[in-house]
Amino acid sequence: MTAALPATRSWDSPWLRFAIRRTGRLLVSLWVLVTAAFLMIHLIPGDPVRAALGPTASVELVETRRAALGLNDPLWLQYLHYLGDLISGDMHSSMVSGLPVAQVIGDRLPATLELAVYAFVLAVVVAIPLGAGMAVLTRGGRRRPAELAFTSTSAVLAVIPEFLLAVGLVYFFGVQLGMLPVAGRDGFDSYILPVLSLAVGPAAVLARIMRVEMLTVFDADHIRTARAKRLPSWLITLRHALPNALTATITIGGLLLSSMVAGTVLAENVFAWPGLGSTIVHSILAKDYPVVQGIVLVYGLGVLVVNLAVDVLLAVLDPRSTIRES
């Protein structure tokens, strides 16, 4: 008799190992982020409370504020209190305004998310069809002038810093032409320049990657098989080539979205945008460390969530890579 093969154990499935591994990685990264935010206030030279209150503050006021913040306790006890406060949702209060840090972040976060999301959507909407179209046009070494123009222009746009691009947009469209507002968040027109300053560089990078991936897919065996079946070119491109070329584009796109969230710091200060980016700069200058800690946590958590979402999306689109990695 042939022995029956053992049934596959549910806990030994690649998808379960994938979920456990990604969850563990997220928890470790989150712990590192929280610890770094906690140590931030202790690594600053001097007394952070004295720096925040100024040199004219009385000794009694400084000691009272230190006691209120728990800075006189041992470091390990402060860390435990910090973790407990975060779990309970207490991020303390601003040293300057006295408002709860959670309220400050809640008031400013929507404006930052709008910039990052709108810029990312614009970059993807422009980059994917542009990169795919250039791959179709320049496949097999055709149209060399168009290829040279695309690669040169996209390379230049990709390396221009967002801050410099933002200043250039302000000067050209705001100062010289007077077409668009250059400060504030009031109406549709006020979104155009900040979103463009964040989207142009990532769009150029994604378009270049999309073109390279499409050219690689066009040389694959399944594409040659589809051509041998005399399928229409548009069907081959849309159904067979494009989905396979999106994997690397999604990976880089997730990294670019993370960088866009951080890039809003510069864009918001150029355009006087009332978001977390301008708030963290003002808080650093005012030495308002609880607000700085809270915003650093939000930015870091946003990056971790984006990376996790990209991992899950790639696993869904290409389960074989997940199984191989497991």
CSV table of N, CA, C and O in Angstrom, one decimal, residues 186-235:
chain,number,residue,atom,x,y,z
A,186,ASP,N,-6.3,77.8,0.0
A,186,ASP,CA,-7.6,78.5,-0.2
A,186,ASP,C,-8.0,78.3,-1.6
A,186,ASP,O,-7.6,79.0,-2.5
A,187,GLY,N,-8.8,77.3,-1.9
A,187,GLY,CA,-9.3,77.0,-3.2
A,187,GLY,C,-8.5,76.1,-4.0
A,187,GLY,O,-7.3,75.8,-3.7
A,188,PHE,N,-9.0,75.7,-5.2
A,188,PHE,CA,-8.3,74.7,-6.1
A,188,PHE,C,-7.0,75.3,-6.6
A,188,PHE,O,-6.0,74.5,-6.6
A,189,ASP,N,-6.9,76.6,-6.9
A,189,ASP,CA,-5.7,77.1,-7.5
A,189,ASP,C,-4.5,77.0,-6.5
A,189,ASP,O,-3.4,76.9,-7.0
A,190,SER,N,-4.8,77.0,-5.2
A,190,SER,CA,-3.7,77.0,-4.2
A,190,SER,C,-3.0,75.6,-4.2
A,190,SER,O,-1.9,75.5,-3.6
A,191,TYR,N,-3.7,74.6,-4.7
A,191,TYR,CA,-3.1,73.2,-4.7
A,191,TYR,C,-2.2,73.0,-5.8
A,191,TYR,O,-1.3,72.1,-5.7
A,192,ILE,N,-2.3,73.7,-6.9
A,192,ILE,CA,-1.6,73.4,-8.1
A,192,ILE,C,-0.1,73.4,-8.0
A,192,ILE,O,0.6,72.4,-8.3
A,193,LEU,N,0.5,74.5,-7.5
A,193,LEU,CA,1.9,74.6,-7.4
A,193,LEU,C,2.5,73.6,-6.4
A,193,LEU,O,3.5,73.0,-6.7
A,194,PRO,N,2.0,73.5,-5.2
A,194,PRO,CA,2.6,72.5,-4.2
A,194,PRO,C,2.5,71.1,-4.7
A,194,PRO,O,3.5,70.3,-4.6
A,195,VAL,N,1.4,70.7,-5.3
A,195,VAL,CA,1.2,69.4,-5.9
A,195,VAL,C,2.2,69.1,-7.0
A,195,VAL,O,2.9,68.1,-7.1
A,196,LEU,N,2.4,70.1,-7.9
A,196,LEU,CA,3.3,70.0,-9.0
A,196,LEU,C,4.8,69.8,-8.5
A,196,LEU,O,5.5,69.0,-9.0
A,197,SER,N,5.1,70.6,-7.5
A,197,SER,CA,6.5,70.6,-6.9
A,197,SER,C,6.8,69.2,-6.3
A,197,SER,O,8.0,68.7,-6.4
A,198,LEU,N,5.8,68.5,-5.8
A,198,LEU,CA,6.0,67.2,-5.2
A,198,LEU,C,5.9,66.1,-6.3
A,198,LEU,O,6.5,65.0,-6.1
A,199,ALA,N,5.2,66.3,-7.3
A,199,ALA,CA,4.8,65.2,-8.3
A,199,ALA,C,5.8,65.1,-9.4
A,199,ALA,O,6.0,64.0,-10.0
A,200,VAL,N,6.4,66.2,-9.8
A,200,VAL,CA,7.2,66.2,-11.1
A,200,VAL,C,8.4,65.2,-11.0
A,200,VAL,O,8.6,64.3,-11.9
A,201,GLY,N,9.2,65.2,-9.9
A,201,GLY,CA,10.3,64.3,-9.8
A,201,GLY,C,9.9,62.9,-9.7
A,201,GLY,O,10.5,62.0,-10.5
A,202,PRO,N,9.0,62.5,-8.8
A,202,PRO,CA,8.6,61.1,-8.8
A,202,PRO,C,7.9,60.6,-10.1
A,202,PRO,O,8.1,59.5,-10.5
A,203,ALA,N,7.2,61.5,-10.8
A,203,ALA,CA,6.6,61.1,-12.1
A,203,ALA,C,7.7,60.8,-13.1
A,203,ALA,O,7.6,59.8,-13.9
A,204,ALA,N,8.8,61.5,-13.1
A,204,ALA,CA,9.9,61.3,-14.0
A,204,ALA,C,10.6,59.9,-13.7
A,204,ALA,O,10.9,59.1,-14.6
A,205,VAL,N,10.8,59.7,-12.4
A,205,VAL,CA,11.4,58.4,-12.0
A,205,VAL,C,10.5,57.2,-12.4
A,205,VAL,O,11.0,56.2,-13.0
A,206,LEU,N,9.2,57.3,-12.1
A,206,LEU,CA,8.3,56.2,-12.4
A,206,LEU,C,8.2,56.0,-13.9
A,206,LEU,O,8.1,54.8,-14.3
A,207,ALA,N,8.2,57.0,-14.7
A,207,ALA,CA,8.1,56.9,-16.1
A,207,ALA,C,9.3,56.1,-16.7
A,207,ALA,O,9.2,55.3,-17.5
A,208,ARG,N,10.5,56.5,-16.2
A,208,ARG,CA,11.7,55.8,-16.7
A,208,ARG,C,11.7,54.3,-16.3
A,208,ARG,O,12.0,53.4,-17.1
A,209,ILE,N,11.2,54.0,-15.0
A,209,ILE,CA,11.2,52.6,-14.6
A,209,ILE,C,10.1,51.9,-15.4
A,209,ILE,O,10.3,50.7,-15.8
A,210,MET,N,9.0,52.5,-15.6
A,210,MET,CA,7.9,51.8,-16.4
A,210,MET,C,8.4,51.5,-17.8
A,210,MET,O,8.1,50.4,-18.3
A,211,ARG,N,9.1,52.4,-18.4
A,211,ARG,CA,9.6,52.2,-19.8
A,211,ARG,C,10.5,51.0,-19.8
A,211,ARG,O,10.4,50.1,-20.7
A,212,VAL,N,11.5,50.9,-18.9
A,212,VAL,CA,12.5,49.9,-18.8
A,212,VAL,C,11.8,48.5,-18.6
A,212,VAL,O,12.1,47.5,-19.2
A,213,GLU,N,10.8,48.5,-17.6
A,213,GLU,CA,10.1,47.3,-17.3
A,213,GLU,C,9.3,46.8,-18.5
A,213,GLU,O,9.2,45.6,-18.8
A,214,MET,N,8.6,47.7,-19.2
A,214,MET,CA,7.9,47.3,-20.4
A,214,MET,C,8.7,46.8,-21.5
A,214,MET,O,8.4,45.8,-22.1
A,215,LEU,N,9.9,47.4,-21.7
A,215,LEU,CA,10.8,46.8,-22.7
A,215,LEU,C,11.3,45.4,-22.4
A,215,LEU,O,11.5,44.6,-23.2
A,216,THR,N,11.5,45.2,-21.1
A,216,THR,CA,11.9,43.9,-20.6
A,216,THR,C,10.8,42.8,-20.8
A,216,THR,O,11.0,41.7,-21.3
A,217,VAL,N,9.6,43.2,-20.5
A,217,VAL,CA,8.4,42.3,-20.7
A,217,VAL,C,8.2,42.0,-22.2
A,217,VAL,O,7.8,40.9,-22.5
A,218,PHE,N,8.4,43.0,-23.0
A,218,PHE,CA,8.2,42.8,-24.5
A,218,PHE,C,9.1,41.7,-25.0
A,218,PHE,O,8.7,41.1,-26.1
A,219,ASP,N,10.2,41.4,-24.4
A,219,ASP,CA,11.1,40.4,-24.9
A,219,ASP,C,10.8,39.0,-24.2
A,219,ASP,O,11.6,38.1,-24.4
A,220,ALA,N,9.8,39.0,-23.3
A,220,ALA,CA,9.5,37.7,-22.6
A,220,ALA,C,8.9,36.7,-23.6
A,220,ALA,O,8.3,37.0,-24.6
A,221,ASP,N,9.0,35.4,-23.2
A,221,ASP,CA,8.4,34.3,-24.0
A,221,ASP,C,6.9,34.4,-24.2
A,221,ASP,O,6.4,34.2,-25.3
A,222,HIS,N,6.2,34.8,-23.1
A,222,HIS,CA,4.7,34.8,-23.3
A,222,HIS,C,4.3,35.9,-24.2
A,222,HIS,O,3.2,35.8,-24.8
A,223,ILE,N,5.1,37.0,-24.3
A,223,ILE,CA,4.7,38.0,-25.3
A,223,ILE,C,5.0,37.6,-26.7
A,223,ILE,O,4.2,37.8,-27.6
A,224,ARG,N,6.1,36.8,-26.9
A,224,ARG,CA,6.3,36.3,-28.2
A,224,ARG,C,5.3,35.3,-28.6
A,224,ARG,O,4.9,35.2,-29.8
A,225,THR,N,4.8,34.5,-27.6
A,225,THR,CA,3.7,33.5,-27.9
A,225,THR,C,2.4,34.3,-28.3
A,225,THR,O,1.7,33.9,-29.2
A,226,ALA,N,2.1,35.4,-27.6
A,226,ALA,CA,0.9,36.1,-27.9
A,226,ALA,C,1.0,36.7,-29.3
A,226,ALA,O,0.0,36.8,-30.1
A,227,ARG,N,2.2,37.2,-29.7
A,227,ARG,CA,2.4,37.7,-31.1
A,227,ARG,C,2.2,36.6,-32.1
A,227,ARG,O,1.7,36.8,-33.2
A,228,ALA,N,2.8,35.4,-31.8
A,228,ALA,CA,2.6,34.3,-32.7
A,228,ALA,C,1.2,33.9,-32.9
A,228,ALA,O,0.8,33.4,-34.0
A,229,LYS,N,0.3,34.2,-31.9
A,229,LYS,CA,-1.1,33.9,-32.1
A,229,LYS,C,-1.8,35.0,-32.8
A,229,LYS,O,-3.0,35.0,-33.0
A,230,ARG,N,-1.0,36.1,-33.3
A,230,ARG,CA,-1.5,37.2,-34.0
A,230,ARG,C,-2.6,38.0,-33.3
A,230,ARG,O,-3.6,38.4,-33.8
A,231,LEU,N,-2.4,38.1,-32.0
A,231,LEU,CA,-3.3,38.9,-31.2
A,231,LEU,C,-3.0,40.4,-31.5
A,231,LEU,O,-1.9,40.8,-31.9
A,232,PRO,N,-4.0,41.3,-31.4
A,232,PRO,CA,-3.8,42.7,-31.6
A,232,PRO,C,-2.7,43.3,-30.7
A,232,PRO,O,-2.6,42.9,-29.6
A,233,SER,N,-2.0,44.3,-31.3
A,233,SER,CA,-0.9,44.9,-30.5
A,233,SER,C,-1.4,45.5,-29.2
A,233,SER,O,-0.8,45.4,-28.1
A,234,TRP,N,-2.6,46.2,-29.3
A,234,TRP,CA,-3.1,46.9,-28.1
A,234,TRP,C,-3.5,45.9,-27.0
A,234,TRP,O,-3.3,46.1,-25.8
A,235,LEU,N,-4.0,44.7,-27.4
A,235,LEU,CA,-4.4,43.7,-26.5
A,235,LEU,C,-3.1,43.1,-25.8
A,235,LEU,O,-3.1,42.8,-24.6
